[in-house]
Amino acid sequence: MPTGKKRILLVLADEDTVRLLDKHILAGTAYSVAVARTCEEARRAVGGVRPDLLVLGDGLPDGDHLELAADLLERQPTLPIILFSSSQSKSLPRQAIRLGLVDWITPPVGVDDFQAAVQRGLSRSQHWQDWLHQESTRYTGPLLQQVDELQTLARVGRSVTAELELDRVLSAVVDAAVTLTQAEEGSLLLLDEESGDLTMRAARNFKDEFVRTFRMKANDSLAGQVLESGEPLFIDSENPLKLDTEYLVQSLIYVPISAHGKTIGVLGVDNRQSSRGFEARHAMLLTALADYAAVAIENARLFAETEVERGKLEKILTHNTDGVVVTGLNDSLVLMNPAARKALGVDESDIAGRLAADVIGDRTVLQLMSGESQNTSQVDIQGADGRVYDLQLTAIADIGAVLTLHDISSLKEIDRLKSDFVNTVSHDLRSPLTAILGYVELVGRVGPVNEQQAEFIQRAIASVKNITELITDLLHLGRVELGLDEFETVALLPIIRGTLEGFQPLAHEKSQSLKLDILGNLPVVEGNPVRLRQVLDNLVGNAIKYTPAGGTVDIRAEVQEGQVILRVSDTGVGIPPEEQSRVFERFYRATNVPRETPGTGLGLAITKQIVENHGGRIWVESASTGTTFTVVLPVAQPETKKAAR
Ligand code: ADP
């Protein structure tokens, strides 16, 4: 209701009357006075801020004042209008009453009379407004109550979806039940399947102790009836019922809480003191709340189940001897089991949500996880615990990636023992083989041999040479594995050219084109020139060997971000995809190459070892035709040269 000064609108054409009323009669009173001089102005003023009282004079220039009154009252029936007539007329009272005006005044105007008329008009207006307010409240009251109920239901509904803690949701349900039904008490009872007892899971206005210890047999209680029938139960004040020895209620409603077609509990409200009963509407509200409770209980059950499963998975991962690291889609860590923490030197602190780079120190691991490392098939690291781990990274759609760390220390040890053995044996075989070759070559010189004998001698020589080549490779590998080579600053270009010149005659013989492509200036690297030449010779030699006549072999070299990148590509027979990771293994020869092709299967093993000794990496890409081997070597850093060694 508007407060402050009452607004009076004077609709008068005559200036003298306006002055009389405004300046003399109404001046200093608790009214705010506005003036309209035409019907038009009056309509506009009333259409704007509604006046509390209107004084309407005759003789308006643009229309009949009584028509104006009728028009205004049609739009605002509660607007009090006092007719101010300039002349006495017999018909005036009749006209005023017929139109529904509150009063009429004719000159001469007495101050008291006019003020009294204004007072009457205003109080009439106030009465109308009060009556209107009362009526509208009568009609909107139930609507507001329903809105309130819906809002409470919506609030409880939201808490069901937002809260995982079951007790809190159930308490909110009982609170809402009590508030909406204006009951004295509320409770939520759930059936304990094993014992068949009902326990109180949430309550309002019950003594704490009672709630905690409440437990009753379902089958001999009112709630039990609801459980069995699945139907709401009403008790009203005419039939007070004993719920339990100490418990007497005047009125009560119980509604079932159902999940998957089974009643699992009861939501109830009651009045012990008040004789006020409940209505059917209350049962509907309780049923809606009971549904929320059922959803919350189901959510909690599913959550508990998921937790159990999660717990099992966690146990499996914790006890797994392989290290497991799981990352999310944004490279943040999700999980790291104890074996992985040991291998990566990460303490027991919580790593969930942290970036892998902030937690893991090992560069090789980080490069593999970030996808920087091109060679992802076989990556080994020396763990923080001194053991050797083989890393495997697997991308998992919609989750991220899983890195497993498998301890291969014992395999490495066996490998080392085997290498030692092979080295010793190879070394010991060299002298007798040299002797055999020398004597076989002498046979032809010390006397005549027939054609067949000459052929046998040639075969023996070829076989001995093969064995010698194998032994030479084995010894190379052994030496390279020991990593005892002297390092110096090496310019790569002369080495590459040396290889190119060395293989040019062979390429020519096979009608292959052997090309060199150097992009920019090649910087120096830190390394052993003999070993680096061996790398290039192996790669170019293989490219020529496994490329049919007429093919092409390209050597490319360039520098990128502090690394020299060497690529040897050919248009040859290629390497089957499933075998590409194995060609660096000792003695491995791909199945698409005929068995009689000369070779020991050691060249790439030696090459890889040399590259790694130089702090570099090597990998292969190959399709059904054509193979590219890529070698990446770090550019020599003058200031860190010594430290790096
Ligand atoms: P090998 O003495 O057999 O050449 P390597 O260790 O050098 O031994 O190579 C291992 C195997 O890898 C070869 O037997 C061959 O199957 C495959 N290979 C190596 N380089 C190439 C290439 N450029 N094209 C096709 N296959 C290749």
PDB file of N, CA and C and ligand atoms in Angstrom, residues 473 538-539 542-547 570 572-575 583 585 588-593 598-605 627 629, ligand 1:
ATOM      1  N   ASP A 473      81.172 -58.769 -35.763  1.00  0.00           N
ATOM      2  CA  ASP A 473      80.002 -58.013 -35.305  1.00  0.00           C
ATOM      3  C   ASP A 473      79.757 -58.216 -33.810  1.00  0.00           C
ATOM      4  N   ASN A 538      76.106 -48.938 -41.580  1.00  0.00           N
ATOM      5  CA  ASN A 538      75.089 -49.984 -41.373  1.00  0.00           C
ATOM      6  C   ASN A 538      73.777 -49.600 -42.032  1.00  0.00           C
ATOM      7  N   LEU A 539      73.341 -48.347 -41.811  1.00  0.00           N
ATOM      8  CA  LEU A 539      72.034 -47.934 -42.322  1.00  0.00           C
ATOM      9  C   LEU A 539      72.041 -47.872 -43.858  1.00  0.00           C
ATOM     10  N   ASN A 542      72.365 -51.426 -45.322  1.00  0.00           N
ATOM     11  CA  ASN A 542      71.077 -52.131 -45.295  1.00  0.00           C
ATOM     12  C   ASN A 542      70.145 -51.605 -46.385  1.00  0.00           C
ATOM     13  N   ALA A 543      70.107 -50.258 -46.520  1.00  0.00           N
ATOM     14  CA  ALA A 543      69.192 -49.652 -47.492  1.00  0.00           C
ATOM     15  C   ALA A 543      69.503 -50.185 -48.887  1.00  0.00           C
ATOM     16  N   ILE A 544      70.786 -50.264 -49.220  1.00  0.00           N
ATOM     17  CA  ILE A 544      71.164 -50.759 -50.552  1.00  0.00           C
ATOM     18  C   ILE A 544      70.840 -52.255 -50.656  1.00  0.00           C
ATOM     19  N   LYS A 545      71.163 -52.971 -49.533  1.00  0.00           N
ATOM     20  CA  LYS A 545      70.977 -54.437 -49.556  1.00  0.00           C
ATOM     21  C   LYS A 545      69.504 -54.811 -49.718  1.00  0.00           C
ATOM     22  N   TYR A 546      68.608 -54.082 -49.015  1.00  0.00           N
ATOM     23  CA  TYR A 546      67.193 -54.468 -49.026  1.00  0.00           C
ATOM     24  C   TYR A 546      66.363 -53.671 -50.027  1.00  0.00           C
ATOM     25  N   THR A 547      67.077 -53.017 -51.001  1.00  0.00           N
ATOM     26  CA  THR A 547      66.350 -52.315 -52.059  1.00  0.00           C
ATOM     27  C   THR A 547      66.712 -52.960 -53.396  1.00  0.00           C
ATOM     28  N   ASP A 570      64.824 -45.507 -48.120  1.00  0.00           N
ATOM     29  CA  ASP A 570      65.004 -46.264 -49.361  1.00  0.00           C
ATOM     30  C   ASP A 570      63.652 -46.614 -49.948  1.00  0.00           C
ATOM     31  N   GLY A 572      62.944 -49.724 -50.846  1.00  0.00           N
ATOM     32  CA  GLY A 572      63.112 -51.180 -50.862  1.00  0.00           C
ATOM     33  C   GLY A 572      61.911 -51.984 -50.385  1.00  0.00           C
ATOM     34  N   VAL A 573      62.196 -53.186 -49.852  1.00  0.00           N
ATOM     35  CA  VAL A 573      61.145 -54.164 -49.560  1.00  0.00           C
ATOM     36  C   VAL A 573      60.321 -53.837 -48.312  1.00  0.00           C
ATOM     37  N   GLY A 574      60.807 -52.881 -47.508  1.00  0.00           N
ATOM     38  CA  GLY A 574      60.055 -52.511 -46.302  1.00  0.00           C
ATOM     39  C   GLY A 574      60.190 -53.549 -45.206  1.00  0.00           C
ATOM     40  N   ILE A 575      59.612 -53.216 -44.032  1.00  0.00           N
ATOM     41  CA  ILE A 575      59.641 -54.141 -42.886  1.00  0.00           C
ATOM     42  C   ILE A 575      58.201 -54.303 -42.410  1.00  0.00           C
ATOM     43  N   VAL A 583      63.510 -55.271 -35.107  1.00  0.00           N
ATOM     44  CA  VAL A 583      64.716 -55.302 -35.947  1.00  0.00           C
ATOM     45  C   VAL A 583      65.964 -54.808 -35.218  1.00  0.00           C
ATOM     46  N   GLU A 585      66.663 -55.845 -32.258  1.00  0.00           N
ATOM     47  CA  GLU A 585      67.111 -56.936 -31.381  1.00  0.00           C
ATOM     48  C   GLU A 585      68.265 -57.675 -32.047  1.00  0.00           C
ATOM     49  N   TYR A 588      67.916 -60.534 -34.962  1.00  0.00           N
ATOM     50  CA  TYR A 588      66.571 -60.559 -35.565  1.00  0.00           C
ATOM     51  C   TYR A 588      66.648 -60.172 -37.025  1.00  0.00           C
ATOM     52  N   ARG A 589      66.053 -61.001 -37.874  1.00  0.00           N
ATOM     53  CA  ARG A 589      66.000 -60.700 -39.302  1.00  0.00           C
ATOM     54  C   ARG A 589      64.536 -60.822 -39.719  1.00  0.00           C
ATOM     55  N   ALA A 590      64.073 -59.813 -40.438  1.00  0.00           N
ATOM     56  CA  ALA A 590      62.638 -59.775 -40.756  1.00  0.00           C
ATOM     57  C   ALA A 590      62.259 -60.943 -41.663  1.00  0.00           C
ATOM     58  N   THR A 591      60.986 -61.363 -41.552  1.00  0.00           N
ATOM     59  CA  THR A 591      60.550 -62.564 -42.270  1.00  0.00           C
ATOM     60  C   THR A 591      60.325 -62.322 -43.762  1.00  0.00           C
ATOM     61  N   ASN A 592      60.267 -61.048 -44.181  1.00  0.00           N
ATOM     62  CA  ASN A 592      60.022 -60.799 -45.610  1.00  0.00           C
ATOM     63  C   ASN A 592      61.309 -60.819 -46.440  1.00  0.00           C
ATOM     64  N   VAL A 593      62.445 -61.109 -45.738  1.00  0.00           N
ATOM     65  CA  VAL A 593      63.727 -61.129 -46.458  1.00  0.00           C
ATOM     66  C   VAL A 593      64.138 -62.600 -46.649  1.00  0.00           C
ATOM     67  N   PRO A 598      72.722 -62.424 -47.367  1.00  0.00           N
ATOM     68  CA  PRO A 598      73.828 -62.369 -46.409  1.00  0.00           C
ATOM     69  C   PRO A 598      73.554 -61.361 -45.294  1.00  0.00           C
ATOM     70  N   GLY A 599      74.047 -61.641 -44.110  1.00  0.00           N
ATOM     71  CA  GLY A 599      73.837 -60.722 -42.980  1.00  0.00           C
ATOM     72  C   GLY A 599      73.824 -61.498 -41.687  1.00  0.00           C
ATOM     73  N   THR A 600      74.051 -60.786 -40.589  1.00  0.00           N
ATOM     74  CA  THR A 600      74.153 -61.454 -39.296  1.00  0.00           C
ATOM     75  C   THR A 600      72.985 -61.124 -38.365  1.00  0.00           C
ATOM     76  N   GLY A 601      72.190 -60.084 -38.709  1.00  0.00           N
ATOM     77  CA  GLY A 601      71.107 -59.660 -37.804  1.00  0.00           C
ATOM     78  C   GLY A 601      71.641 -58.877 -36.618  1.00  0.00           C
ATOM     79  N   LEU A 602      72.898 -58.437 -36.702  1.00  0.00           N
ATOM     80  CA  LEU A 602      73.490 -57.709 -35.572  1.00  0.00           C
ATOM     81  C   LEU A 602      73.691 -56.224 -35.856  1.00  0.00           C
ATOM     82  N   GLY A 603      73.666 -55.869 -37.161  1.00  0.00           N
ATOM     83  CA  GLY A 603      73.992 -54.489 -37.562  1.00  0.00           C
ATOM     84  C   GLY A 603      73.152 -53.450 -36.831  1.00  0.00           C
ATOM     85  N   LEU A 604      71.823 -53.643 -36.788  1.00  0.00           N
ATOM     86  CA  LEU A 604      70.951 -52.631 -36.170  1.00  0.00           C
ATOM     87  C   LEU A 604      71.084 -52.617 -34.647  1.00  0.00           C
ATOM     88  N   ALA A 605      71.392 -53.803 -34.075  1.00  0.00           N
ATOM     89  CA  ALA A 605      71.605 -53.839 -32.620  1.00  0.00           C
ATOM     90  C   ALA A 605      72.823 -52.995 -32.270  1.00  0.00           C
ATOM     91  N   THR A 627      61.615 -47.798 -46.580  1.00  0.00           N
ATOM     92  CA  THR A 627      61.899 -47.776 -45.142  1.00  0.00           C
ATOM     93  C   THR A 627      62.680 -46.511 -44.845  1.00  0.00           C
ATOM     94  N   PHE A 629      64.996 -44.943 -41.680  1.00  0.00           N
ATOM     95  CA  PHE A 629      65.575 -44.991 -40.336  1.00  0.00           C
ATOM     96  C   PHE A 629      65.942 -43.561 -39.957  1.00  0.00           C
TER      97      PHE A 629
HETATM   98  P1  ADP B   1      71.216 -57.817 -41.223  1.00  0.00           P
HETATM   99  O1  ADP B   1      72.621 -58.266 -41.092  1.00  0.00           O
HETATM  100  O2  ADP B   1      70.252 -58.952 -41.352  1.00  0.00           O
HETATM  101  O3  ADP B   1      71.015 -56.775 -42.231  1.00  0.00           O
HETATM  102  P2  ADP B   1      70.501 -55.801 -39.353  1.00  0.00           P
HETATM  103  O4  ADP B   1      70.514 -55.815 -37.851  1.00  0.00           O
HETATM  104  O5  ADP B   1      71.244 -54.749 -40.013  1.00  0.00           O
HETATM  105  O6  ADP B   1      70.900 -57.238 -39.805  1.00  0.00           O
HETATM  106  O7  ADP B   1      68.977 -55.709 -39.765  1.00  0.00           O
HETATM  107  C1  ADP B   1      68.025 -56.548 -39.160  1.00  0.00           C
HETATM  108  C2  ADP B   1      66.880 -56.834 -40.126  1.00  0.00           C
HETATM  109  O8  ADP B   1      66.161 -55.647 -40.368  1.00  0.00           O
HETATM  110  C3  ADP B   1      67.320 -57.275 -41.506  1.00  0.00           C
HETATM  111  O9  ADP B   1      67.527 -58.657 -41.530  1.00  0.00           O
HETATM  112  C4  ADP B   1      66.156 -56.857 -42.359  1.00  0.00           C
HETATM  113  O10 ADP B   1      65.150 -57.826 -42.304  1.00  0.00           O
HETATM  114  C5  ADP B   1      65.649 -55.617 -41.680  1.00  0.00           C
HETATM  115  N1  ADP B   1      66.138 -54.402 -42.334  1.00  0.00           N
HETATM  116  C6  ADP B   1      67.136 -53.581 -41.918  1.00  0.00           C
HETATM  117  N2  ADP B   1      67.234 -52.502 -42.748  1.00  0.00           N
HETATM  118  C7  ADP B   1      66.285 -52.634 -43.681  1.00  0.00           C
HETATM  119  C8  ADP B   1      65.878 -51.847 -44.811  1.00  0.00           C
HETATM  120  N3  ADP B   1      66.512 -50.715 -45.121  1.00  0.00           N
HETATM  121  N4  ADP B   1      64.842 -52.301 -45.544  1.00  0.00           N
HETATM  122  C9  ADP B   1      64.204 -53.445 -45.224  1.00  0.00           C
HETATM  123  N5  ADP B   1      64.519 -54.235 -44.187  1.00  0.00           N
HETATM  124  C10 ADP B   1      65.571 -53.827 -43.416  1.00  0.00           C
END
